[in-house]
Coordinates of C-alpha atoms and ligand atoms in Angstrom, one line a residue:
M1 CA 17.9 -22.7 -6.0
K2 CA 14.2 -21.8 -5.8
T3 CA 13.6 -18.1 -5.9
V4 CA 10.6 -17.0 -3.9
I5 CA 8.6 -14.0 -5.3
E6 CA 6.8 -11.8 -2.7
D7 CA 4.1 -9.4 -4.0
M8 CA 4.3 -6.0 -2.2
C9 CA 2.8 -3.9 -5.0
S10 CA 0.2 -2.5 -2.6
G11 CA 2.5 -2.0 0.3
V12 CA 4.7 -3.6 2.9
D13 CA 3.9 -7.2 4.0
E14 CA 5.4 -7.3 7.5
E15 CA 5.6 -11.1 7.7
A16 CA 7.3 -11.5 4.3
I17 CA 9.6 -8.6 5.2
A18 CA 10.7 -10.5 8.4
R19 CA 11.5 -13.6 6.2
A20 CA 13.4 -11.4 3.8
G21 CA 15.3 -9.8 6.7
S22 CA 16.4 -13.2 8.0
I23 CA 17.6 -14.3 4.6
L24 CA 19.8 -11.2 4.5
K25 CA 21.1 -11.9 8.1
Q26 CA 22.0 -15.4 7.1
G27 CA 24.1 -14.1 4.1
G28 CA 21.4 -14.6 1.4
L29 CA 20.3 -12.3 -1.5
V30 CA 17.0 -10.5 -1.8
A31 CA 16.1 -8.3 -4.8
F32 CA 13.9 -5.3 -3.9
P33 CA 12.3 -2.2 -5.4
T34 CA 13.6 1.3 -4.9
E35 CA 12.4 4.6 -6.4
T36 CA 15.2 4.4 -9.0
V37 CA 15.7 0.8 -10.1
Y38 CA 15.5 -2.6 -8.5
G39 CA 18.4 -3.5 -6.2
L40 CA 20.1 -6.8 -5.4
G41 CA 20.6 -6.8 -1.7
A42 CA 22.9 -8.5 0.7
D43 CA 24.2 -7.7 4.2
A44 CA 26.8 -5.0 3.5
L45 CA 28.9 -5.8 6.6
D46 CA 29.3 -9.5 5.6
A47 CA 32.1 -10.0 3.1
E48 CA 30.9 -13.4 2.0
A49 CA 27.3 -12.1 1.4
S50 CA 28.7 -9.2 -0.7
A51 CA 30.8 -11.7 -2.7
R52 CA 27.6 -13.6 -3.6
I53 CA 26.2 -10.4 -5.2
Y54 CA 29.2 -10.3 -7.6
A55 CA 28.7 -14.0 -8.5
A56 CA 25.0 -13.6 -9.1
K57 CA 25.5 -10.6 -11.4
G58 CA 28.7 -11.7 -13.1
R59 CA 30.1 -8.4 -11.9
P60 CA 33.8 -7.5 -12.0
S61 CA 35.1 -7.5 -8.4
D62 CA 36.7 -4.1 -8.6
N63 CA 33.3 -2.4 -9.0
P64 CA 32.1 -1.2 -5.5
L65 CA 28.6 -1.6 -4.1
I66 CA 26.4 1.1 -2.6
I67 CA 25.3 0.6 1.0
H68 CA 21.7 1.4 1.6
I69 CA 20.5 2.7 5.0
A70 CA 17.0 3.5 6.3
D71 CA 17.8 5.9 9.1
W72 CA 20.2 8.9 9.3
E73 CA 21.9 7.7 12.5
A74 CA 23.0 4.5 10.8
I75 CA 25.5 6.4 8.7
N76 CA 27.9 7.0 11.6
Y77 CA 29.0 3.4 11.9
I78 CA 30.1 3.0 8.3
V79 CA 31.8 6.3 7.5
E80 CA 34.8 8.1 9.0
E81 CA 33.5 11.6 8.8
I82 CA 30.6 13.5 7.2
P83 CA 31.4 17.0 5.7
E84 CA 28.9 19.8 6.6
Q85 CA 27.8 20.1 2.9
A86 CA 26.9 16.4 2.8
K87 CA 24.7 16.9 5.8
K88 CA 22.9 19.7 4.0
L89 CA 22.4 17.6 1.0
A90 CA 21.0 14.7 3.1
D91 CA 18.6 17.2 4.8
E92 CA 17.3 18.2 1.4
Y93 CA 17.3 15.0 -0.6
W94 CA 17.3 12.0 1.7
P95 CA 15.5 9.8 1.5
G96 CA 15.8 10.0 -2.2
P97 CA 17.7 9.2 -5.4
L98 CA 21.1 10.5 -4.3
T99 CA 24.2 8.5 -3.3
M100 CA 27.1 10.1 -1.4
I101 CA 30.7 8.8 -1.2
F102 CA 32.7 9.2 2.0
R103 CA 35.9 7.6 3.6
K104 CA 34.8 4.3 5.0
S105 CA 35.1 3.1 8.6
K106 CA 36.7 -0.2 9.6
A107 CA 33.2 -1.8 9.9
V108 CA 32.9 -1.9 6.1
P109 CA 34.6 -4.9 4.5
L110 CA 36.7 -4.3 1.4
A111 CA 34.7 -7.0 -0.4
T112 CA 31.8 -4.5 -0.3
T113 CA 33.8 -1.5 -1.6
G114 CA 35.6 -3.3 -4.4
G115 CA 38.9 -2.8 -2.4
L116 CA 38.4 1.0 -2.0
Q117 CA 38.9 2.9 1.2
T118 CA 35.7 4.9 0.4
V119 CA 32.1 3.9 0.6
A120 CA 29.0 4.9 -1.3
V121 CA 25.8 5.5 0.9
R122 CA 22.2 6.0 -0.1
M123 CA 18.9 6.2 1.7
P124 CA 16.2 5.1 -0.8
D125 CA 12.8 6.8 -0.9
H126 CA 10.7 3.6 -1.0
E127 CA 8.8 2.1 2.0
V128 CA 9.4 -1.5 1.0
A129 CA 13.2 -0.9 0.6
R130 CA 13.4 0.8 4.0
A131 CA 11.4 -1.9 5.7
L132 CA 13.7 -4.5 4.2
I133 CA 16.9 -2.6 5.2
R134 CA 15.7 -2.3 8.9
A135 CA 14.7 -6.0 8.9
G136 CA 18.1 -7.0 7.5
G137 CA 20.1 -5.3 10.2
G138 CA 20.4 -1.7 8.8
Y139 CA 23.1 -2.0 6.1
V140 CA 22.1 -3.4 2.7
A141 CA 24.7 -3.5 -0.1
A142 CA 22.8 -3.3 -3.4
P143 CA 23.8 -2.8 -7.0
S144 CA 21.1 -2.7 -9.7
A145 CA 19.5 -6.2 -9.8
N146 CA 20.5 -7.0 -13.5
T147 CA 23.1 -9.3 -14.9
S148 CA 26.2 -7.2 -15.4
G149 CA 26.0 -5.4 -18.8
R150 CA 22.2 -5.6 -19.2
P151 CA 19.8 -2.7 -18.6
S152 CA 18.9 -2.0 -15.0
P153 CA 15.6 -3.6 -13.9
T154 CA 12.6 -1.3 -13.5
K155 CA 10.0 -4.1 -12.9
A156 CA 10.1 -7.3 -11.0
S157 CA 9.7 -9.3 -14.2
H158 CA 13.1 -7.8 -15.4
V159 CA 14.7 -9.1 -12.2
V160 CA 13.1 -12.6 -12.8
E161 CA 14.7 -12.6 -16.3
D162 CA 18.2 -12.1 -14.9
M163 CA 18.1 -13.6 -11.4
D164 CA 15.6 -16.4 -11.2
G165 CA 17.3 -19.5 -9.6
K166 CA 20.3 -17.5 -8.5
I167 CA 18.9 -15.7 -5.4
E168 CA 16.7 -16.5 -2.5
M169 CA 13.9 -13.9 -2.9
I170 CA 12.5 -11.2 -5.2
I171 CA 10.2 -8.6 -3.8
D172 CA 7.8 -7.2 -6.4
G173 CA 6.9 -3.6 -5.7
G174 CA 5.5 -2.8 -9.2
E175 CA 7.1 -0.5 -11.7
V176 CA 9.6 2.0 -10.3
G177 CA 9.1 5.8 -10.4
I178 CA 12.3 7.2 -11.8
G179 CA 13.8 4.4 -13.8
I180 CA 17.4 5.4 -13.9
E181 CA 20.0 5.0 -11.1
S182 CA 20.7 7.5 -8.4
T183 CA 22.9 10.5 -8.8
I184 CA 26.4 9.8 -7.2
I185 CA 28.3 12.6 -5.6
D186 CA 31.8 12.1 -4.2
F187 CA 32.7 14.0 -1.0
T188 CA 36.3 12.6 -0.8
E189 CA 37.5 15.1 -3.4
E190 CA 38.4 18.7 -2.5
I191 CA 35.4 19.9 -4.5
P192 CA 32.3 17.7 -4.3
T193 CA 32.1 15.8 -7.6
I194 CA 29.3 14.2 -9.5
L195 CA 30.4 10.8 -10.7
R196 CA 27.0 9.7 -12.2
P197 CA 24.2 12.0 -13.3
G198 CA 20.6 11.2 -12.1
Y199 CA 17.3 12.7 -11.2
I200 CA 19.0 15.1 -8.7
N201 CA 20.9 17.2 -11.2
Q202 CA 23.9 19.5 -10.8
E203 CA 21.7 22.6 -10.4
M204 CA 19.7 21.0 -7.6
I205 CA 22.9 20.2 -5.8
A206 CA 24.5 23.6 -6.4
R207 CA 21.4 25.3 -5.0
V208 CA 22.1 23.6 -1.6
I209 CA 25.9 23.4 -1.3
G210 CA 27.2 25.9 -3.9
N211 CA 30.4 24.6 -5.4
V212 CA 30.1 21.2 -7.2
R213 CA 31.7 19.9 -10.4
T214 CA 31.1 16.9 -12.7
D215 CA 33.7 14.2 -13.2
R216 CA 35.7 14.8 -16.4
G217 CA 35.6 11.1 -17.2
L218 CA 31.8 11.5 -17.6
I219 CA 31.8 14.4 -20.0
A220 CA 34.8 13.4 -22.1
D221 CA 33.7 11.5 -25.2
N222 CA 36.8 9.3 -25.3
S223 CA 38.4 6.6 -23.3
E224 CA 41.5 8.5 -22.3
V225 CA 39.9 10.1 -19.2
K226 CA 38.8 7.3 -16.9
P227 CA 35.6 8.0 -14.9
K228 CA 36.2 7.8 -11.1
A229 CA 33.2 5.5 -10.4
P230 CA 34.6 2.2 -11.5
G231 CA 31.2 1.1 -12.8
M232 CA 30.9 4.0 -15.2
K233 CA 33.8 2.7 -17.4
Y234 CA 32.0 -0.5 -18.4
R235 CA 29.9 -0.8 -21.5
H236 CA 26.5 -0.9 -20.0
Y237 CA 22.9 -1.5 -21.0
A238 CA 23.9 -2.7 -24.5
P239 CA 20.9 -4.1 -26.3
R240 CA 21.4 -7.1 -28.7
A241 CA 20.4 -5.0 -31.7
E242 CA 22.6 -2.2 -32.9
L243 CA 21.5 1.2 -31.6
F244 CA 21.9 4.6 -33.2
I245 CA 20.8 7.9 -31.7
V246 CA 19.6 10.6 -34.2
E247 CA 20.0 14.1 -32.9
G248 CA 18.9 17.5 -34.3
Q249 CA 15.8 19.5 -35.1
E250 CA 12.5 17.6 -34.7
K251 CA 11.5 17.5 -38.4
Q252 CA 15.0 16.7 -39.7
V253 CA 15.3 13.8 -37.1
R254 CA 12.0 12.3 -38.2
D255 CA 12.9 12.5 -41.9
K256 CA 16.4 11.0 -41.2
I257 CA 15.0 8.1 -39.1
N258 CA 12.4 7.3 -41.9
E259 CA 15.2 7.3 -44.4
L260 CA 17.5 5.1 -42.3
V261 CA 14.6 2.7 -41.7
R262 CA 14.0 2.4 -45.5
E263 CA 17.7 1.7 -46.1
A264 CA 17.9 -0.9 -43.3
A265 CA 14.9 -2.7 -44.6
A266 CA 16.3 -2.7 -48.1
Q267 CA 19.4 -4.4 -46.7
G268 CA 17.3 -7.1 -45.1
K269 CA 17.6 -5.8 -41.6
K270 CA 14.7 -5.5 -39.1
P271 CA 14.5 -1.9 -38.0
G272 CA 12.8 -0.5 -34.9
I273 CA 12.4 3.0 -33.6
I274 CA 12.3 4.6 -30.1
A275 CA 10.0 7.6 -30.4
T276 CA 7.7 9.6 -28.1
E277 CA 3.9 10.0 -27.8
E278 CA 4.3 13.3 -29.8
S279 CA 6.3 11.8 -32.7
M280 CA 5.4 8.1 -33.1
G281 CA 2.6 8.9 -35.7
F282 CA 5.2 10.3 -38.1
Y283 CA 7.2 7.2 -38.6
E284 CA 6.8 4.6 -41.4
C285 CA 8.0 1.5 -39.6
Q286 CA 6.4 -1.7 -38.3
M287 CA 8.1 -1.5 -34.9
V288 CA 7.8 2.0 -33.3
K289 CA 7.9 2.1 -29.5
S290 CA 6.9 5.2 -27.5
I291 CA 9.2 5.8 -24.6
G292 CA 6.9 8.4 -23.0
T293 CA 5.9 12.1 -23.5
R294 CA 8.3 15.0 -23.8
T295 CA 5.8 17.1 -21.7
E296 CA 6.6 14.9 -18.7
E297 CA 10.3 13.8 -18.8
I298 CA 10.0 11.3 -15.9
T299 CA 7.9 9.1 -18.3
I300 CA 11.0 8.9 -20.5
S301 CA 13.5 8.0 -17.8
R302 CA 11.1 5.5 -16.3
H303 CA 10.7 3.5 -19.6
L304 CA 14.2 3.7 -21.1
F305 CA 15.6 0.5 -19.7
G306 CA 12.3 -1.4 -20.1
I307 CA 12.2 -0.5 -23.8
L308 CA 15.8 -1.7 -24.3
R309 CA 14.7 -5.0 -22.7
E310 CA 11.6 -5.3 -25.0
F311 CA 13.8 -4.9 -28.0
D312 CA 16.1 -7.7 -26.7
N313 CA 13.0 -9.9 -26.6
S314 CA 12.1 -9.1 -30.2
D315 CA 13.8 -10.0 -33.6
I316 CA 14.7 -6.3 -34.3
S317 CA 18.3 -6.0 -35.5
V318 CA 18.8 -2.3 -35.6
I319 CA 17.2 0.5 -33.5
Y320 CA 17.0 4.2 -34.2
S321 CA 16.3 6.4 -31.3
E322 CA 15.5 10.1 -31.0
A323 CA 17.7 12.0 -28.5
F324 CA 16.0 13.2 -25.3
E325 CA 17.8 16.4 -24.2
T326 CA 15.0 17.2 -21.7
P327 CA 15.3 20.2 -19.3
N328 CA 16.1 18.5 -15.9
M329 CA 17.0 14.9 -16.5
G330 CA 18.4 15.2 -20.0
Q331 CA 22.0 14.7 -19.0
A332 CA 21.1 11.6 -16.9
I333 CA 18.9 10.1 -19.6
M334 CA 21.4 10.7 -22.4
N335 CA 24.2 9.4 -20.3
R336 CA 22.5 6.0 -20.3
L337 CA 21.2 6.1 -23.9
I338 CA 24.6 7.1 -25.3
K339 CA 26.2 4.2 -23.4
A340 CA 23.6 1.8 -24.7
A341 CA 24.4 3.0 -28.2
G342 CA 28.1 2.6 -27.7
H343 CA 28.4 6.3 -28.6
Q344 CA 26.9 5.9 -32.1
I345 CA 25.3 9.3 -32.7
I346 CA 24.0 10.6 -36.0
R347 CA 23.7 14.4 -36.1
V348 CA 21.4 16.0 -38.7
Ligands
TXA1 O1 19.8 4.0 -7.8 C1 20.8 3.3 -7.5 O2 21.9 3.8 -7.1 C2 20.7 1.8 -7.6 C3 19.6 1.3 -6.5 C4 19.6 -0.2 -6.4 O3 19.9 1.9 -5.3 N1 22.0 1.1 -7.4 C5 22.9 1.1 -8.3 O4 24.1 0.4 -8.0 O5 22.9 1.7 -9.3 P1 25.2 0.0 -9.0 O6 26.1 -0.9 -8.3 O7 24.5 -0.6 -10.2 O8 25.9 1.3 -9.4 C6 26.8 1.8 -8.4 C7 27.8 2.7 -9.0 C8 28.9 2.0 -9.8 O9 29.2 2.7 -11.0 C9 30.1 2.0 -8.9 O10 31.3 1.9 -9.5 C10 29.9 3.3 -8.1 O11 28.5 3.4 -8.0 N2 30.5 3.3 -6.8 C11 30.1 2.6 -5.7 N3 30.9 2.9 -4.6 C12 31.8 3.7 -5.1 C13 33.0 4.3 -4.5 N4 33.3 4.1 -3.2 N5 33.8 5.2 -5.2 C14 33.4 5.4 -6.5 N6 32.3 4.9 -7.2 C15 31.6 4.0 -6.4
MG2 MG1 24.2 -1.1 -12.2

């Protein structure tokens, strides 16, 4: 299959959006930018179209998809009931990087929800995404547009790496703003529960609805407590090289990473480092990548997945990364980094 690439870096191209909309209506796949990561879209109400998403990604079929909408009224057709607190959250944070889970209506095929009676819904804050959703009929199922297990795409070139030849169209909207996937909150539990941390953190949610908790499966550092979002149990984002996180006081971390790099090189390995603008000058290593600046944490979230992909395209065999326990997004960033490292953390 020939994959068409449409450039919308400087805004919505109405004609191309109309073509993208008809691809979706005919059961095809279109990758598109959102404010979090690129999504791989299909008509959410068409079971066969959803099935094609799983095939293109190599995704396990028990892992449900998020339905993206562009207008508030659209939600009524796909969910049974919307709790008052969810309406308040939507008022505050939609459109935006927040996904909410409700009991699904009959209109939503089980092929889209991975067999579950619940459905995840999100209204993205990106004009290209919303134009596409409207053109495609109003309901677009979209996981991140990566091959299952690879880092989520934050640029169109990442989508090309994974999806070229497998889908009808990729819309290039430039680099995304946030870089890690939306916060997921489950409203089918007695107490609203965060299943995946993101840009909208627990405090921002509590400020609007009061009581909210975090899924135990997310916090627990072992495999005994299963996370409720099926996708959170898979080993994600794993780079080809071995990845270690080094955590502790600034100075100790730098010294430890320099020591680990020397040891690795002595063993014939090719070491690389994930540092920040502030720290990169302190390292003695040929491959030091700056993820962003600690004074602006969104630069760190935005570049995390891209850096992991860059290392995949290099001959580096072991990566040492600083930890990024930043004030607002620290939990969300570290959730992704720890998964990528397969929980290998060195504390100094
Ligand atoms: O930012 C985002 O949310 C991006 C962009 C494209 O919108 N999408 C995204 O989708 O991250 P995906 O499929 O990569 O991650 C969706 C997560 C998975 O962990 C999945 O298991 C969980 O949401 N999920 C979806 N529906 C669910 C449901 N009904 N119950 C529990 N978890 C659900
Ligand atoms: Mg994903």
